Coordinates of C-alpha atoms in Angstrom, one line a residue:
Chain A
M1 CA -31.1 39.1 181.4
A2 CA -34.8 38.9 180.6
I3 CA -35.6 35.4 179.2
L4 CA -39.3 36.2 179.0
K5 CA -40.6 39.7 178.2
I6 CA -44.3 40.3 177.8
E7 CA -45.5 43.7 176.6
N8 CA -49.1 44.9 176.5
L9 CA -50.5 41.5 176.1
V10 CA -54.3 41.4 175.3
K11 CA -56.5 38.4 174.9
N12 CA -60.2 38.7 174.1
Y13 CA -62.7 35.8 173.9
G14 CA -65.5 37.6 172.0
S15 CA -66.5 40.5 174.1
F16 CA -64.8 39.0 177.2
Q17 CA -61.4 40.4 177.9
A18 CA -59.4 37.7 179.6
V19 CA -56.0 39.5 179.5
N20 CA -55.8 43.3 179.4
K21 CA -52.5 45.0 178.6
V22 CA -50.3 42.8 180.8
S23 CA -46.6 43.5 180.8
F24 CA -43.8 41.8 182.8
A25 CA -40.5 40.2 182.5
V26 CA -38.8 37.1 184.0
H27 CA -35.1 37.1 184.2
S28 CA -32.5 34.3 184.2
G29 CA -32.3 32.7 187.7
E30 CA -35.5 34.3 188.9
I31 CA -38.8 32.9 190.1
F32 CA -41.7 35.2 189.1
G33 CA -45.0 34.4 190.6
L34 CA -48.3 35.2 188.8
L35 CA -51.0 35.4 191.5
G36 CA -54.7 35.9 191.1
P37 CA -58.1 34.4 191.9
N38 CA -59.7 31.8 189.6
G39 CA -60.4 33.3 186.2
A40 CA -58.0 36.1 186.7
G41 CA -56.2 35.4 183.4
K42 CA -53.1 33.5 184.6
T43 CA -53.6 30.3 182.6
S44 CA -54.6 32.4 179.5
I45 CA -51.2 34.1 179.8
I46 CA -49.4 30.7 180.0
S47 CA -51.5 29.4 177.1
I48 CA -50.4 32.4 175.0
I49 CA -46.7 31.9 175.8
T50 CA -47.0 28.3 174.8
T51 CA -48.9 29.3 171.6
V52 CA -51.8 27.1 172.6
E53 CA -53.8 30.4 172.4
K54 CA -53.2 33.3 170.0
P55 CA -52.9 36.8 171.6
T56 CA -55.3 39.5 170.4
A57 CA -52.5 42.1 170.8
G58 CA -49.2 42.6 172.4
S59 CA -45.8 41.0 172.1
I60 CA -43.9 38.2 173.7
T61 CA -40.1 38.0 173.5
I62 CA -38.2 34.8 174.6
N63 CA -34.5 35.0 174.9
D64 CA -34.5 38.1 172.6
M65 CA -36.6 36.3 170.0
K66 CA -40.0 37.5 169.1
L67 CA -42.3 34.5 169.7
N68 CA -44.4 35.2 166.5
Q69 CA -41.3 35.4 164.3
H70 CA -39.1 32.6 165.8
E71 CA -41.8 30.3 167.2
K72 CA -39.9 27.0 166.8
K73 CA -36.6 28.2 168.2
A74 CA -38.2 30.2 171.0
K75 CA -40.4 27.2 172.1
S76 CA -37.3 24.9 172.1
I77 CA -36.1 26.6 175.3
I78 CA -39.4 26.5 177.1
G79 CA -40.5 23.8 179.5
V80 CA -44.2 23.7 180.5
V81 CA -46.0 22.0 183.3
P82 CA -49.7 22.6 182.5
Q83 CA -52.4 22.8 185.1
E84 CA -54.3 19.7 183.9
I85 CA -52.8 16.2 184.0
I86 CA -52.1 14.8 180.5
T87 CA -53.0 11.1 180.2
H88 CA -51.0 9.7 177.2
G89 CA -53.2 6.6 176.9
Y90 CA -51.0 4.2 175.1
F91 CA -47.5 4.8 176.4
N92 CA -45.5 4.2 179.5
V93 CA -43.5 6.8 181.5
E94 CA -40.2 6.0 179.8
E95 CA -41.7 6.1 176.3
I96 CA -43.5 9.4 177.1
L97 CA -40.2 11.0 178.2
N98 CA -38.4 9.7 175.1
F99 CA -41.1 11.1 172.8
H100 CA -41.1 14.4 174.6
S101 CA -37.4 14.7 174.4
G102 CA -37.6 14.0 170.6
Y103 CA -40.3 16.7 170.1
Y104 CA -37.6 19.1 171.5
G105 CA -35.0 17.8 169.0
L106 CA -33.1 15.4 171.3
I107 CA -32.8 11.8 170.5
N108 CA -30.9 9.2 172.6
N109 CA -31.3 11.5 175.6
T110 CA -31.2 8.5 177.9
V111 CA -28.8 10.0 180.5
R112 CA -31.0 13.0 181.1
I113 CA -34.2 10.9 181.1
N114 CA -32.8 8.4 183.6
E115 CA -31.5 11.2 185.8
L116 CA -34.9 12.9 185.9
M117 CA -36.7 9.6 186.5
K118 CA -34.5 8.9 189.4
K119 CA -34.6 12.4 190.8
L120 CA -38.4 12.5 190.6
E121 CA -38.8 9.0 191.9
L122 CA -40.3 7.7 188.7
W123 CA -37.6 5.1 188.1
D124 CA -39.5 2.2 189.6
H125 CA -42.6 3.2 187.7
R126 CA -41.0 3.7 184.3
H127 CA -42.8 0.8 182.6
K128 CA -46.2 1.9 183.9
R129 CA -48.8 3.8 181.9
V130 CA -50.1 7.1 183.1
R131 CA -53.4 5.8 184.3
Q132 CA -51.6 3.3 186.6
L133 CA -49.8 6.1 188.4
S134 CA -51.0 7.9 191.5
G135 CA -51.9 11.6 191.3
G136 CA -48.5 12.7 192.7
M137 CA -46.6 10.4 190.3
K138 CA -48.6 11.9 187.4
R139 CA -47.6 15.4 188.6
R140 CA -43.9 14.2 188.8
L141 CA -44.1 12.9 185.2
M142 CA -45.4 16.3 184.0
I143 CA -42.4 18.0 185.7
A144 CA -40.0 15.5 184.2
K145 CA -41.4 16.1 180.8
A146 CA -41.0 19.8 181.2
L147 CA -37.3 19.4 182.2
V148 CA -36.3 16.7 179.7
H149 CA -34.7 19.2 177.3
S150 CA -33.1 21.4 180.1
P151 CA -35.2 24.5 179.4
R152 CA -34.0 28.0 180.0
L153 CA -37.6 29.2 180.8
L154 CA -39.9 27.0 182.9
L155 CA -43.7 27.7 183.0
L156 CA -45.3 26.1 186.0
D157 CA -49.1 26.5 186.0
E158 CA -50.1 25.5 189.5
P159 CA -47.7 22.6 189.8
T160 CA -48.5 21.9 193.4
A161 CA -52.3 21.9 193.1
G162 CA -53.7 18.8 194.7
V163 CA -50.4 17.2 195.7
D164 CA -49.4 16.1 199.2
V165 CA -47.1 18.0 201.6
E166 CA -44.1 15.8 200.9
L167 CA -44.3 16.2 197.1
R168 CA -45.0 19.9 197.4
Y169 CA -41.8 20.3 199.5
S170 CA -39.8 18.3 196.9
I171 CA -41.2 20.5 194.1
W172 CA -40.1 23.6 196.0
Q173 CA -36.6 22.1 196.4
L174 CA -36.5 21.3 192.7
V175 CA -37.7 24.8 191.7
K176 CA -35.0 26.4 194.0
E177 CA -32.3 24.1 192.4
L178 CA -33.4 25.2 188.9
K179 CA -33.3 28.8 189.9
K180 CA -29.7 28.3 191.1
M181 CA -28.9 26.8 187.7
G182 CA -30.1 30.0 186.0
V183 CA -33.5 28.9 184.8
A184 CA -36.1 31.6 184.6
I185 CA -39.3 30.4 186.2
L186 CA -42.8 31.7 185.7
F187 CA -44.9 30.2 188.5
T188 CA -48.7 30.4 189.1
T189 CA -50.2 29.2 192.3
H190 CA -53.2 29.6 194.6
Y191 CA -51.0 28.9 197.7
L192 CA -49.8 32.3 198.7
E193 CA -47.4 31.1 201.4
E194 CA -45.7 29.0 198.6
A195 CA -45.4 32.1 196.4
E196 CA -44.0 34.1 199.4
Q197 CA -41.4 31.4 200.0
L198 CA -40.3 30.8 196.4
C199 CA -40.9 33.9 194.3
D200 CA -38.3 36.7 194.0
R201 CA -41.0 38.9 192.3
V202 CA -44.7 38.6 192.0
A203 CA -47.5 40.1 190.0
I204 CA -51.0 40.2 191.4
I205 CA -53.5 39.9 188.5
D206 CA -57.2 40.3 188.7
K207 CA -59.8 40.5 185.9
G208 CA -57.1 40.2 183.3
Q209 CA -55.0 43.1 184.5
I210 CA -51.9 43.3 186.6
Q211 CA -52.9 45.2 189.7
K212 CA -49.5 45.3 191.4
Q213 CA -46.1 43.8 190.7
G214 CA -42.7 44.0 192.3
E215 CA -40.2 42.2 194.5
T216 CA -42.1 40.0 196.9
T217 CA -40.6 41.5 200.1
T218 CA -41.0 45.1 198.8
L219 CA -44.6 44.5 197.8
I220 CA -45.4 43.0 201.3
Q221 CA -43.7 46.0 203.0
K222 CA -45.6 48.5 200.8
L223 CA -49.0 46.9 201.1
T224 CA -49.0 45.5 204.6
S225 CA -47.9 46.3 208.1
R226 CA -46.3 44.5 211.0
H227 CA -48.5 43.4 213.8
L228 CA -47.1 44.3 217.2
T229 CA -48.7 42.5 220.2
L230 CA -47.9 43.7 223.8
I231 CA -49.0 41.9 226.9
L232 CA -49.0 44.2 229.9
K233 CA -48.8 43.6 233.6
N234 CA -51.2 46.4 234.4
K235 CA -53.9 48.0 232.3
I236 CA -53.1 51.4 230.8
E237 CA -55.0 54.0 228.8
C238 CA -54.0 54.0 225.1
S239 CA -55.6 55.9 222.2
H240 CA -52.7 55.5 219.7
P241 CA -54.1 55.6 216.1
A242 CA -52.2 52.3 215.3
L243 CA -54.1 50.4 218.0
I244 CA -56.4 47.9 216.5
N245 CA -57.3 45.7 219.4
Y246 CA -57.1 45.9 223.2
Q247 CA -58.4 43.0 225.4
N248 CA -57.3 41.6 228.7
N249 CA -54.2 43.7 229.0
T250 CA -53.2 42.7 225.5
L251 CA -52.7 45.5 223.0
E252 CA -52.4 44.9 219.2
F253 CA -51.0 47.5 216.9
R254 CA -50.5 47.8 213.2
V255 CA -47.1 49.3 212.6
P256 CA -46.3 50.4 209.0
Y257 CA -42.9 49.2 207.6
S258 CA -42.1 52.9 207.1
K259 CA -41.8 53.4 210.9
E260 CA -38.9 52.0 212.9
M261 CA -40.1 49.7 215.7
G262 CA -38.0 51.4 218.3
K263 CA -39.4 54.8 217.5
F264 CA -42.9 53.4 217.6
L265 CA -42.4 51.9 221.0
S266 CA -41.1 55.1 222.4
E267 CA -44.2 56.9 221.0
L268 CA -46.3 54.6 223.2
N269 CA -44.6 55.9 226.4
L270 CA -44.8 52.6 228.1
Q271 CA -42.9 51.7 231.3
R272 CA -40.5 48.9 230.4
E273 CA -41.4 46.9 233.6
N274 CA -45.1 47.0 232.7
I275 CA -44.4 44.9 229.5
L276 CA -44.7 41.1 230.2
D277 CA -44.3 40.0 226.6
M278 CA -43.9 41.3 223.1
K279 CA -44.5 39.7 219.7
I280 CA -44.0 41.0 216.2
R281 CA -45.6 39.4 213.2
E282 CA -44.4 40.4 209.8
G283 CA -46.9 41.2 207.0
T284 CA -47.7 38.3 204.6
L285 CA -48.2 38.0 200.9
E286 CA -51.7 36.8 201.6
E287 CA -52.5 40.1 203.3
A288 CA -51.0 42.0 200.4
F289 CA -53.0 39.9 198.0
K290 CA -56.2 40.5 199.9
Y291 CA -55.4 44.2 200.1
V292 CA -54.9 44.5 196.3
L293 CA -58.0 42.5 195.4
N294 CA -60.3 44.2 197.9
Q295 CA -58.4 47.6 198.1
G296 CA -59.5 47.2 201.7
E297 CA -58.1 47.9 205.1
L298 CA -55.5 45.6 206.5
Chain Q
M1 CA -29.0 24.8 182.5
N2 CA -26.7 24.0 179.7
N3 CA -27.8 21.5 177.2
V4 CA -25.4 18.7 177.0
K5 CA -26.9 17.7 173.7
K6 CA -27.6 19.9 170.8
Q7 CA -31.2 20.2 169.7
E8 CA -32.0 19.3 166.1
L9 CA -35.4 20.9 165.3
I10 CA -36.1 20.0 161.7
W11 CA -36.1 16.2 161.4
T12 CA -36.0 14.9 165.0
P13 CA -39.4 16.2 166.1
F14 CA -41.0 15.0 162.9
L15 CA -39.4 11.5 163.1
I16 CA -40.3 11.1 166.7
L17 CA -43.9 12.1 166.2
L18 CA -44.0 9.7 163.2
S19 CA -42.6 6.9 165.3
R20 CA -45.2 7.7 168.1
E21 CA -48.0 7.5 165.5
I22 CA -46.8 4.1 164.2
R23 CA -46.3 2.7 167.6
R24 CA -49.7 3.9 168.7
F25 CA -51.6 1.9 166.2
F26 CA -49.4 -1.2 166.7
K27 CA -50.2 -1.0 170.4
V28 CA -53.9 -1.4 169.7
M29 CA -53.4 -3.8 166.8
A30 CA -56.7 -5.7 167.4
Q31 CA -58.7 -2.6 167.0
T32 CA -56.7 -0.9 164.2
V33 CA -55.6 -3.8 162.0
L34 CA -57.3 -7.1 162.9
I35 CA -60.9 -5.9 162.9
P36 CA -60.7 -4.3 159.4
I37 CA -59.1 -7.5 158.1
V38 CA -61.9 -9.6 159.5
N39 CA -64.5 -7.3 157.9
S40 CA -62.8 -7.6 154.5
F41 CA -62.6 -11.4 154.9
I42 CA -66.4 -11.4 155.4
Y43 CA -66.9 -9.2 152.3
L44 CA -64.7 -11.5 150.3
L45 CA -66.5 -14.5 151.5
I46 CA -70.1 -13.2 150.9
F47 CA -69.7 -11.0 147.8
G48 CA -66.6 -12.4 146.3
V49 CA -67.2 -16.1 146.7
S50 CA -70.8 -16.7 147.5
L51 CA -72.8 -14.1 145.6
G52 CA -70.0 -13.3 143.2
K53 CA -70.5 -16.5 141.3
H54 CA -73.7 -15.0 139.9
I55 CA -72.3 -11.5 139.1
Q56 CA -70.4 -10.5 136.0
V57 CA -69.2 -6.9 136.2
I58 CA -66.6 -6.7 133.4
E59 CA -66.2 -9.3 130.6
G60 CA -63.4 -11.7 131.3
I61 CA -63.0 -10.7 135.0
S62 CA -64.5 -12.6 137.9
Y63 CA -66.3 -10.7 140.6
L64 CA -63.8 -11.9 143.2
E65 CA -61.0 -10.4 141.0
F66 CA -63.0 -7.2 140.6
L67 CA -63.7 -6.9 144.3
I68 CA -60.1 -7.4 145.7
P69 CA -58.6 -4.0 144.6
G70 CA -61.7 -2.1 145.7
L71 CA -61.6 -3.8 149.1
V72 CA -57.9 -3.0 149.4
M73 CA -58.5 0.7 148.8
L74 CA -61.6 0.7 151.0
G75 CA -59.5 -0.7 153.9
C76 CA -56.6 1.6 153.2
M77 CA -58.6 4.8 153.0
N78 CA -61.0 4.0 155.8
N79 CA -58.2 3.1 158.2
S80 CA -56.1 6.0 157.2
Y81 CA -59.0 8.3 158.0
Q82 CA -59.7 6.5 161.2
N83 CA -56.0 6.7 162.2
G84 CA -55.7 10.5 161.6
S85 CA -59.0 11.3 163.4
S86 CA -58.7 8.9 166.3
S87 CA -55.1 9.8 167.1
L88 CA -55.9 13.5 167.1
L89 CA -59.1 13.0 169.1
G90 CA -57.1 11.0 171.6
M91 CA -54.6 13.9 171.9
K92 CA -57.4 16.4 172.4
F93 CA -59.2 14.1 174.9
G94 CA -56.1 13.3 176.9
G95 CA -54.6 16.8 176.7
E96 CA -51.5 15.7 174.7
I97 CA -52.4 18.3 172.1
V98 CA -51.0 20.9 174.5
D99 CA -47.7 19.1 174.6
I100 CA -47.6 18.9 170.9
K101 CA -48.5 22.6 170.4
A102 CA -46.1 23.8 173.1
S103 CA -43.2 21.9 171.6
P104 CA -41.2 23.1 168.6
L105 CA -43.2 20.9 166.3
T106 CA -44.6 23.0 163.4
V107 CA -48.0 22.5 161.7
Q108 CA -46.2 20.8 158.7
H109 CA -44.4 18.5 161.1
I110 CA -47.6 17.5 162.8
I111 CA -49.6 17.0 159.5
W112 CA -46.9 15.0 157.7
A113 CA -45.9 12.9 160.7
M114 CA -49.6 12.0 161.4
S115 CA -50.3 11.5 157.7
L116 CA -47.4 9.1 157.2
G117 CA -48.4 7.3 160.4
G118 CA -52.0 7.0 159.1
L119 CA -50.6 5.9 155.7
C120 CA -48.6 3.1 157.4
R121 CA -51.8 1.8 159.0
G122 CA -53.7 2.1 155.8
L123 CA -51.0 0.3 153.8
T124 CA -50.7 -2.4 156.5
V125 CA -54.4 -3.0 156.4
G126 CA -54.5 -2.8 152.6
F127 CA -51.6 -5.2 152.2
V128 CA -53.1 -7.8 154.6
I129 CA -56.5 -7.5 152.8
F130 CA -54.7 -8.1 149.5
L131 CA -53.1 -11.2 151.0
S132 CA -56.5 -12.4 152.2
G133 CA -57.8 -11.8 148.7
E134 CA -54.9 -13.8 147.2
L135 CA -55.8 -16.6 149.5
F136 CA -59.4 -16.7 148.3
Y137 CA -58.3 -16.2 144.7
Y138 CA -55.9 -19.1 144.9
F139 CA -58.5 -21.3 146.5
Y140 CA -61.0 -20.7 143.7
E141 CA -58.8 -19.9 140.7
S142 CA -55.8 -22.1 141.6
S143 CA -53.5 -19.2 140.7
F144 CA -52.3 -15.9 142.3
L145 CA -53.7 -12.5 141.3
I146 CA -50.6 -10.7 140.0
P147 CA -51.0 -6.9 139.8
V148 CA -50.7 -5.8 136.2
H149 CA -49.2 -2.4 137.1
P150 CA -47.8 -2.7 140.6
F151 CA -46.4 0.8 140.5
Y152 CA -49.9 2.3 140.0
F153 CA -51.3 -0.1 142.6
I154 CA -48.9 1.2 145.3
L155 CA -49.1 4.8 144.1
F156 CA -52.8 5.1 144.3
C157 CA -52.9 3.4 147.6
A158 CA -50.3 5.8 148.9
I159 CA -52.1 8.9 147.6
G160 CA -55.5 7.7 148.9
G161 CA -54.1 6.8 152.3
L162 CA -52.3 10.1 152.7
A163 CA -55.3 12.1 151.5
F164 CA -57.7 10.4 153.9
T165 CA -55.4 10.7 156.9
K166 CA -55.2 14.4 156.2
L167 CA -59.0 14.5 156.0
G168 CA -59.2 12.7 159.3
I169 CA -56.9 15.2 160.9
A170 CA -58.9 18.1 159.6
V171 CA -62.2 16.7 160.7
A172 CA -60.9 15.7 164.2
F173 CA -59.4 19.1 164.7
I174 CA -62.5 21.0 164.1
A175 CA -64.8 18.5 165.8
K176 CA -66.2 19.5 169.1
T177 CA -67.3 16.0 170.1
F178 CA -66.6 12.3 169.2
D179 CA -70.0 12.3 167.6
H180 CA -69.0 14.8 165.0
V181 CA -66.1 12.6 163.8
S182 CA -68.3 9.4 163.8
A183 CA -71.1 11.3 161.9
I184 CA -68.8 12.6 159.2
G185 CA -67.1 9.1 158.9
G186 CA -70.4 7.2 158.9
F187 CA -72.6 9.5 156.9
I188 CA -70.2 11.0 154.4
I189 CA -66.9 9.2 154.1
L190 CA -67.9 5.5 154.2
P191 CA -70.9 6.0 151.8
L192 CA -68.6 7.9 149.4
I193 CA -66.0 5.1 149.5
T194 CA -68.5 2.2 149.1
L195 CA -70.4 4.1 146.4
G196 CA -67.1 5.0 144.7
G197 CA -67.1 1.7 142.8
V198 CA -65.8 -0.8 145.3
F199 CA -68.6 -3.3 144.6
F200 CA -69.7 -2.3 141.1
S201 CA -68.5 -0.9 137.8
L202 CA -70.0 2.3 136.3
D203 CA -71.1 0.1 133.3
N204 CA -73.7 -1.4 135.7
L205 CA -75.3 2.0 136.4
S206 CA -77.9 4.0 134.5
P207 CA -76.6 7.1 132.6
F208 CA -77.9 9.4 135.3
W209 CA -76.0 7.6 138.1
I210 CA -72.9 7.4 136.0
K211 CA -72.9 11.2 135.8
V212 CA -73.5 11.5 139.5
S213 CA -70.7 9.0 140.2
Y214 CA -68.2 11.2 138.3
F215 CA -68.7 13.8 141.1
N216 CA -67.6 11.3 143.7
P217 CA -63.8 11.9 144.1
L218 CA -63.4 8.4 145.6
L219 CA -64.3 6.8 142.3
Y220 CA -60.9 8.0 140.9
F221 CA -58.9 6.7 143.9
I222 CA -60.6 3.3 143.7
N223 CA -60.3 3.0 139.9
G224 CA -56.7 4.0 140.1
V225 CA -56.0 1.0 142.3
R226 CA -58.1 -1.3 140.2
Y227 CA -56.1 -0.2 137.1
G228 CA -53.0 -1.1 139.1
V229 CA -54.2 -4.6 139.9
L230 CA -56.4 -5.6 136.9
G231 CA -55.3 -3.1 134.2
V232 CA -59.0 -2.0 133.8
S233 CA -60.6 1.2 135.1
D234 CA -64.0 3.0 134.6
V235 CA -62.0 6.3 134.1
P236 CA -58.8 7.0 132.2
V237 CA -55.9 6.4 134.6
A238 CA -54.4 9.9 133.9
V239 CA -57.7 11.5 135.0
A240 CA -57.8 9.3 138.1
F241 CA -54.2 10.3 138.9
W242 CA -54.7 14.0 138.6
I243 CA -58.0 14.0 140.5
S244 CA -56.5 12.0 143.2
I245 CA -53.6 14.4 143.5
L246 CA -56.1 17.3 143.6
G247 CA -57.9 15.5 146.4
L248 CA -54.7 15.0 148.3
L249 CA -53.9 18.7 147.9
I250 CA -57.3 19.9 149.0
F251 CA -57.3 17.6 152.1
H252 CA -53.7 18.7 152.9
L253 CA -54.8 22.4 152.7
A254 CA -57.8 21.6 154.8
A255 CA -55.6 20.0 157.5
V256 CA -53.1 23.0 157.4
W257 CA -56.0 25.5 157.6
T258 CA -57.6 23.7 160.6
L259 CA -54.3 23.3 162.5
K260 CA -53.4 27.0 161.9
R261 CA -56.8 28.4 162.7
G262 CA -58.3 25.9 165.1
S263 CA -58.1 25.6 168.9
Y264 CA -55.5 23.5 170.6
Q265 CA -57.4 23.5 173.9
P266 CA -58.0 20.0 175.2
W267 CA -61.5 18.7 175.7

């Protein structure tokens, strides 16, 4: 079931078109990655879903409710982790979470708040103000705020930007747990290996337009190739069109996913005893991303 | 994820934002409450007691008596305005405005919660200024200043406080820098308040300046409070009431308009 459905979304800032006819859907229990270079329009899309920005055209449906008609109800099921850290000058962690819970219509939500503070390792810092927290702690607080009302749709705008490896890993684990619980997650990130690991589907956006979207593995297979490296005992003559590099008895081939590896090897007519070693490297989302943005050769 | 608790989206978000607003100004009590009180204390000492001995504004009423209700309203309106504007500016500066906008809080929730928060600060400051005035009054007159029409006293303070918090919200929301808010507060609001009859009666002005003063909406707020405390006013109390209500309505609509049309992007 689509929790978030965006159709023909357009956002203009004067003559600059930040978002151009963007359409996609995020389903329950799915992680959808929105990938693109800086200024591609990812944050504009998130800002429009959270109503921080108004769209120029297009429609947004959240859990079968049109956002512009049922704004309050629709927003009550969204959790947001914005890109920028929010400082909340006067209040401590516990107060901030209590307020945030209240904004979403929940009072005396102590059990959930305590659970989140413990899970996100904020418990020992609950009486500290935001400015007393480390960068990682601030990021954890932002995530706790987004989850305080158990949202059905979670918007994560670069949640791992500038965090250490340990925290990044724990955010990944949390995102996977939320997915298992049926939360629909819209995820933007600059780290493509992260998107590849986490996202069921991705959309690659550039200059406000979605260039490609689909299942992560399918997109990788469509847009990239496997790299086959053969290390030979004796040098041979090879002029196969898939050959991309040949140095010191090492041959490197680009093998499309459409071709079976066994068939490809037999095409090479190699003697088995001449092969010292063989490595296959799968295509990556980063390669697919570069391909889409540059429309270049892989 | 299933919600264990059921969300109540009408009163809870509003009450929580209101409680946040009240707790915010109590957290910075020295800045929000004590400084305005010290300022008023100085006004009372210099104008009310020292210079006031030589000033007669209205027959049968001492200058200290005349000054107290004006200072109460000055403190109430100025602090309400400051609360609305500084709270919203803090939200824009710290990015909390995004949290507020992304949550199910409506424009009316935001405006009323912030207005009532501002009113609480305005009334707190006004009340303490009134107590300080009573202290001075008792010291010099050996009796307490008992408001003649306490209902009007509270009513006009409430209307003025609410109106000025809403104005503060509207100004802070459209402001692009801290300077914009300070400039509007310092160059427009404060002169209008002080020239609205806090320190003088219209009877002390020339006919031309009396006519000009009638265009100052704050004259009506201040005289409403003065009527509540002393039973005298430069303008009929009914006129003061309806113009104050009109002011409240205009400032409310200005706040609604800015929050509906303005940008929620943090600075």
